[in-house]
CSV table of C-alpha atoms in Angstrom, one decimal:
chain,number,residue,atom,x,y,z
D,1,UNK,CA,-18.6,-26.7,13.4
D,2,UNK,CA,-16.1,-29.7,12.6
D,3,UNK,CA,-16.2,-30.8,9.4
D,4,UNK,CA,-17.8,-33.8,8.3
D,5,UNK,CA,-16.3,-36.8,8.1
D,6,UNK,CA,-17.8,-38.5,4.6
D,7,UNK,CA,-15.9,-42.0,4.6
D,8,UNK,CA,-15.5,-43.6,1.5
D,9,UNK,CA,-15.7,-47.1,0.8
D,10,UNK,CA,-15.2,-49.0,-2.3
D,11,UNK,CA,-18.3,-51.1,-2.2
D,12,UNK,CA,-19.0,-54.4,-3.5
D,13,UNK,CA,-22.1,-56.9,-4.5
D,14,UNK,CA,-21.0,-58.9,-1.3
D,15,UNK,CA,-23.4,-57.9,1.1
D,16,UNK,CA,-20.7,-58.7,3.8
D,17,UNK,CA,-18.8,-55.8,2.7
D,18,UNK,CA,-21.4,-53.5,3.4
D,19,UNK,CA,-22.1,-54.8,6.7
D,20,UNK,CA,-18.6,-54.3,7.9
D,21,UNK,CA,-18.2,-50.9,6.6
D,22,UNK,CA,-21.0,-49.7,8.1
D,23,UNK,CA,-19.8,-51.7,11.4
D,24,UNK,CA,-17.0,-49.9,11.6
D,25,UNK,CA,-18.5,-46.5,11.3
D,26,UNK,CA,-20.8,-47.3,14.3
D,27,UNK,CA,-17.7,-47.7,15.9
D,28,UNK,CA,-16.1,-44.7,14.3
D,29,UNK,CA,-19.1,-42.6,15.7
D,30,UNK,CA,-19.5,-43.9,19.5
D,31,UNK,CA,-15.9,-43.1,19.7
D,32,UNK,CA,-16.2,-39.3,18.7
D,33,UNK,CA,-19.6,-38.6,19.1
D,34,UNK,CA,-19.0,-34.8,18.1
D,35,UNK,CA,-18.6,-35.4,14.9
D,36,UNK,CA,-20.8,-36.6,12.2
D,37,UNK,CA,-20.1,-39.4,10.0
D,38,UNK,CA,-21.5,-40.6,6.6
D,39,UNK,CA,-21.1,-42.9,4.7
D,40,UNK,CA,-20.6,-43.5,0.5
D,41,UNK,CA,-19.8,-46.5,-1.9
D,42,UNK,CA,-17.7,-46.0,-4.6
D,43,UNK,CA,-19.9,-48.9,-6.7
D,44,UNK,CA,-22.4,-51.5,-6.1
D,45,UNK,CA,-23.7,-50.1,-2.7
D,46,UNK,CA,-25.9,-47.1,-1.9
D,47,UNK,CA,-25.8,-44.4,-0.9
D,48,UNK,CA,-23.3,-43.3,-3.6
D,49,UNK,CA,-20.2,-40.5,-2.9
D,50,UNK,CA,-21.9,-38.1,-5.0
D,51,UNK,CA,-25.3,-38.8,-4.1
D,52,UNK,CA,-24.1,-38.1,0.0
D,53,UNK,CA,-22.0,-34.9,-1.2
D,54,UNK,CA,-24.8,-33.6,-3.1
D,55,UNK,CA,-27.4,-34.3,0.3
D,56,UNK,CA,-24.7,-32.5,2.3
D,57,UNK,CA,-24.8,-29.4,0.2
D,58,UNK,CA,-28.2,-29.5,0.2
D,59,UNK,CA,-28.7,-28.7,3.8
D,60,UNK,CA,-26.2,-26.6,4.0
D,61,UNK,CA,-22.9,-27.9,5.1
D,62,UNK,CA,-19.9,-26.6,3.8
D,63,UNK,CA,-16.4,-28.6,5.1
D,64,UNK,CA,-16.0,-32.5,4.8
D,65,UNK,CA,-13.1,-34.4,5.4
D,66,UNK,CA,-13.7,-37.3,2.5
D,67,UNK,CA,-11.9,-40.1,3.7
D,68,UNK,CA,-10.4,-42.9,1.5
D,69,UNK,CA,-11.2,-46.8,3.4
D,70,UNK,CA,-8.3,-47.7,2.0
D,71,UNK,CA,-5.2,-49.5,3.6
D,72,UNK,CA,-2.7,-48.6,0.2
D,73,UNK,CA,-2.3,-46.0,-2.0
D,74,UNK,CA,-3.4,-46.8,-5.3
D,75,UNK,CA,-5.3,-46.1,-7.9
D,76,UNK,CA,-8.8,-45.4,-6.3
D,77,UNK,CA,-7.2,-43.3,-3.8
D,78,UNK,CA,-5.0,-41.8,-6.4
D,79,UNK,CA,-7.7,-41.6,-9.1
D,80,UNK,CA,-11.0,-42.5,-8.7
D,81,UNK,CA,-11.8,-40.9,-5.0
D,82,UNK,CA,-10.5,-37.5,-6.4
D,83,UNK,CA,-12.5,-37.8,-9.7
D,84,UNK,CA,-15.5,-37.9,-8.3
D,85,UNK,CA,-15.0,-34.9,-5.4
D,86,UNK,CA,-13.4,-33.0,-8.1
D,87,UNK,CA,-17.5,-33.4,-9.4
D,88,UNK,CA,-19.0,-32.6,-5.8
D,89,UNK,CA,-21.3,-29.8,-5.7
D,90,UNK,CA,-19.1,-26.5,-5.8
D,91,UNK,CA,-20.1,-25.0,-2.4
D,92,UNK,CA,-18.7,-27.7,0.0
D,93,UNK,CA,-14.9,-26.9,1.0
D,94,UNK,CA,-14.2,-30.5,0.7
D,95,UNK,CA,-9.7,-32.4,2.1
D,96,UNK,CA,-9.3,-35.5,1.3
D,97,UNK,CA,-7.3,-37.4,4.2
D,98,UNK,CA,-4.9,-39.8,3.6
D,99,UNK,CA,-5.7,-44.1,3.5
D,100,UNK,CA,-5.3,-46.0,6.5
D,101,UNK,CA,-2.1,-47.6,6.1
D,102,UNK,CA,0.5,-47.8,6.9
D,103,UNK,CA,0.0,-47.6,10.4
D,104,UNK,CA,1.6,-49.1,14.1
D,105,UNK,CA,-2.2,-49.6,15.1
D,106,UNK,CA,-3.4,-51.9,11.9
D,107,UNK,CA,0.0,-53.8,12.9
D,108,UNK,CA,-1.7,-54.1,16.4
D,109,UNK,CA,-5.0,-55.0,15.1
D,110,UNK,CA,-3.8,-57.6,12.8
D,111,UNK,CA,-1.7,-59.5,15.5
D,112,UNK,CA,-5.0,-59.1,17.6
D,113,UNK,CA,-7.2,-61.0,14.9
D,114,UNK,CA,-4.2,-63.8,14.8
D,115,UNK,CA,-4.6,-64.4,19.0
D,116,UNK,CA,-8.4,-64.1,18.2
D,117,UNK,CA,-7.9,-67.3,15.3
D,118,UNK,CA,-6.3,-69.3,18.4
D,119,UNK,CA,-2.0,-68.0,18.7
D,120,UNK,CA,-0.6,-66.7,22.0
D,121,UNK,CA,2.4,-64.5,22.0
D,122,UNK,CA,3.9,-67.5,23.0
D,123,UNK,CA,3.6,-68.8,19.2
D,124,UNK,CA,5.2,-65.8,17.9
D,125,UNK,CA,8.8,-67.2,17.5
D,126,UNK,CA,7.7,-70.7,15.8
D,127,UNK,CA,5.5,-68.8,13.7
D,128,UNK,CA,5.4,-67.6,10.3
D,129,UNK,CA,2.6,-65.4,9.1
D,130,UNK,CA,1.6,-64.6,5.5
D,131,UNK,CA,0.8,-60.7,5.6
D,132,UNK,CA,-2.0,-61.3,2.4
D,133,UNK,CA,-3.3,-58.4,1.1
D,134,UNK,CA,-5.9,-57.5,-2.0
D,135,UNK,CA,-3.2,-56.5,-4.6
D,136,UNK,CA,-2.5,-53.9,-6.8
D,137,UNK,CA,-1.0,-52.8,-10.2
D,138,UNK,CA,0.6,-49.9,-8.3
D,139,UNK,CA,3.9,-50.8,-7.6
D,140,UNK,CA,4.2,-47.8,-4.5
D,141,UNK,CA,1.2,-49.9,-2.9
D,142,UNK,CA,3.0,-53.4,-3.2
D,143,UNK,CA,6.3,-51.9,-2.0
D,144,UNK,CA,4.3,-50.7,1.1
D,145,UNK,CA,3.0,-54.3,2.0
D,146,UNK,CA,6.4,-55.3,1.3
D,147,UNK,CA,7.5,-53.0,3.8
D,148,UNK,CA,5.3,-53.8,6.5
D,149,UNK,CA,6.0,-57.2,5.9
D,150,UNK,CA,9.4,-56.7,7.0
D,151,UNK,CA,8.3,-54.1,10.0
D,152,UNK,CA,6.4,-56.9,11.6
D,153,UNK,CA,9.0,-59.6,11.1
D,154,UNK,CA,11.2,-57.2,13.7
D,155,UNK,CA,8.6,-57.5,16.3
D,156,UNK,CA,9.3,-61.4,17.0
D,157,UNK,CA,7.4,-63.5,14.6
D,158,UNK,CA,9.5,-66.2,13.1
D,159,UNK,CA,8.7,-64.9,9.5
D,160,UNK,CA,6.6,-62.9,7.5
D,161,UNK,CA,6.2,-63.0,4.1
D,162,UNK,CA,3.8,-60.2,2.1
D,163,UNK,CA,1.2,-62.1,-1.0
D,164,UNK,CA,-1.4,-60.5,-2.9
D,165,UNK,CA,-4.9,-62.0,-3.7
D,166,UNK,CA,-4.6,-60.5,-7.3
D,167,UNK,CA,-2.4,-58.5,-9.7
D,168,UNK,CA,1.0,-59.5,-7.7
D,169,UNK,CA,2.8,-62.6,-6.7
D,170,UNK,CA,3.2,-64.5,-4.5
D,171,UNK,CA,-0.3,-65.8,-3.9
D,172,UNK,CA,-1.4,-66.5,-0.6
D,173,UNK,CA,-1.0,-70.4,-0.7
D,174,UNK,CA,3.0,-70.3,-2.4
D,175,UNK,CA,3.9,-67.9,0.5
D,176,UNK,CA,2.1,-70.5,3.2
D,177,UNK,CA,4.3,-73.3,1.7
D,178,UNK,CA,7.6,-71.3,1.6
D,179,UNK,CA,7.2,-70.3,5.4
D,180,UNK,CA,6.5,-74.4,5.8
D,181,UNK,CA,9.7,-75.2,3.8
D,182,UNK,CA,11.6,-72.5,6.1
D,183,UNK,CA,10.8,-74.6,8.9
D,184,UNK,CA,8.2,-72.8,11.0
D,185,UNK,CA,6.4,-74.7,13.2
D,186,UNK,CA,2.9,-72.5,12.4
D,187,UNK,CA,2.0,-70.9,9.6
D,188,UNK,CA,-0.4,-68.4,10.1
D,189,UNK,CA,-2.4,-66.0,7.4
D,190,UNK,CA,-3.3,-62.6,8.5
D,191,UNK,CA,-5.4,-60.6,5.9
D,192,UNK,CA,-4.3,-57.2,5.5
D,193,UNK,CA,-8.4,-56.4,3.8
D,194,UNK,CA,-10.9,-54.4,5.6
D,195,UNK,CA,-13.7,-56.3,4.7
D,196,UNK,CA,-15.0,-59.7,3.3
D,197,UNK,CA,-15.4,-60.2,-0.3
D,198,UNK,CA,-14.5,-61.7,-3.6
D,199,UNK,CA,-10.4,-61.1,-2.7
D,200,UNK,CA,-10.6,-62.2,0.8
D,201,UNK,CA,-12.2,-65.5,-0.1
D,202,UNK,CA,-9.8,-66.2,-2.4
D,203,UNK,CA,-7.2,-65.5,0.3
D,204,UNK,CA,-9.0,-67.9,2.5
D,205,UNK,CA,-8.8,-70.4,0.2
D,206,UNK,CA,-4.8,-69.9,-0.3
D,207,UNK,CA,-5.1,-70.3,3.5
D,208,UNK,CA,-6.1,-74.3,3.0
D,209,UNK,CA,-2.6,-75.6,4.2
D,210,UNK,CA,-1.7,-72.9,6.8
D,211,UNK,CA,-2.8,-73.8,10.6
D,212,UNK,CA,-4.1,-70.0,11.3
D,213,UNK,CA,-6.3,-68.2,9.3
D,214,UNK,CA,-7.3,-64.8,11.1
D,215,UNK,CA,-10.1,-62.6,10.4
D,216,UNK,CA,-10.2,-59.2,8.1
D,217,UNK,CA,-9.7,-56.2,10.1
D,218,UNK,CA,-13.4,-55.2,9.9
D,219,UNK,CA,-15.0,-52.8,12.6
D,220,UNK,CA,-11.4,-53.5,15.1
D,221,UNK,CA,-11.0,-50.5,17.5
D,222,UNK,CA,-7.7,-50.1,16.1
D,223,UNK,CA,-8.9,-49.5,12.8
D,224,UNK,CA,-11.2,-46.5,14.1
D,225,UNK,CA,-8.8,-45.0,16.1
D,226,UNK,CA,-6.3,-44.5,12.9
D,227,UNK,CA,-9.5,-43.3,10.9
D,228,UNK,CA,-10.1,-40.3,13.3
D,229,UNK,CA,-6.7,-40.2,13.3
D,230,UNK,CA,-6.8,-39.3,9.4
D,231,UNK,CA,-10.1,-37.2,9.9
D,232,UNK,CA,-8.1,-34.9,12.4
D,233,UNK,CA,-5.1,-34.7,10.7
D,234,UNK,CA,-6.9,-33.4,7.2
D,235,UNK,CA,-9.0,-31.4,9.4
D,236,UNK,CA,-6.3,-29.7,11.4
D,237,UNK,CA,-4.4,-28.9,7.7
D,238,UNK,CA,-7.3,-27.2,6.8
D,239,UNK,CA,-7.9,-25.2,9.7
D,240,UNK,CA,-4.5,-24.1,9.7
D,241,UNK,CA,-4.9,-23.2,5.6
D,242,UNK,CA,-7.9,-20.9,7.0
D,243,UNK,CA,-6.1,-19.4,9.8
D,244,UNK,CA,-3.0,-18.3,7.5
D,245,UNK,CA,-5.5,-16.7,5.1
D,246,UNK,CA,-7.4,-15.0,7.1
């Protein structure tokens, strides 16, 4: 039996948030029908972590693959996620896999969402995009954006500048008007969030003088195929941890 893959999501009172996770899951399933997928909020949305770990147990399951929907490293995937497995009911063998990001394919789905918001590859020189993510505290997860920000600039666009919807600087609307006072001939945002909420609205809003605002990355194929990507990688460690001790 695979193990199952228990997706973890932060939650938020944004019913929009929701939605989209549980979007993305229906994607996550159709993809890899073998293998069963659930589904828990860290806050604000049911069913909880613990409540689906302790259901699991229940009918007898014994590996999961708990799986952070998370695009940085930070403090719930440093902290709170592992609190609250470290409390999951003693009988499940229970690998937590690593976040999303960084990954080629998110850079893939977020140039997607910027075609979808009306560029063409033939923009890509003139423009300048504003990589906007939630922000963090952590500095390891804002030197990530950082870095990706500076990955994607190699692939062609004019620009690209990182900014943070809380916690870090720039904000999404200073990093619009430095690309403008570079002299790009767009300015587009791209947020680097999974899902709508209180953060990404505020990044829309930063997005006022820009000439692109994309989507979040929500359900996007590419974002399914690096989550099964991180289900098999934590799965395959495991089965390799069994094989060795056995």
């Amino acid at each position: 039996m695979k193990p199952v893959l228990l997706v973890i999501a932060h939650g938020s009172r944004d019913p929009r948030h929701a939605a989209t996770v549980h979007a993305l899951v229906r994607r996550v399933r159709s993809l890899r029908p073998d293998v069963r997928v659930e589904t828990g909020f860290l806050d604000f949305n049911i069913p909880s972590v613990q409540g689906v770990l302790e259901s699991l147990a229940a009918e007898g399951v014994r590996d999961v693959v708990a799986l952070p929907l998370l695009l940085t490293r930070a403090f719930h995937a440093k902290a709170d996620i592992p609190a609250v497995l470290r409390d999951a009911p003693r009988q499940l063998r229970i690998r937590q896999a690593e976040v999303l990001g960084p990954s080629p394919l998110l850079l893939s789905a977020l140039e997607r969402r910027l075609y979808e918001a009306g560029l063409t590859p033939a923009d890509k020189s003139s423009t300048g995009v504003v990589l906007a993510s939630a922000g963090s505290t952590d500095p390891e997860a804002i030197a990530v954006i950082a870095d990706i920000a500076r990955e994607w600039r190699h692939t062609g666009w004019c620009a690209v500048r990182p900014a943070f919807a809380s916690a870090a600087l720039p904000r999404t609307e200073d990093a619009v008007r430095e690309l403008r006072a570079l002299g790009c001939a767009k300015v587009a945002v791209a947020p680097y969030v999974l899902a709508p909420g209180f953060l990404p609205d505020r990044i829309a809003r930063g997005a006022a003088e820009a000439d692109v605002l994309a989507e979040v990355l929500g359900p996007a194929p590419e974002v399914a195929r690096v989550l099964l990507r991180r289900y098999d990688a934590a799965a395959a460690r495991g089965l390799l941890r069994l094989t060795v001790s056995a």
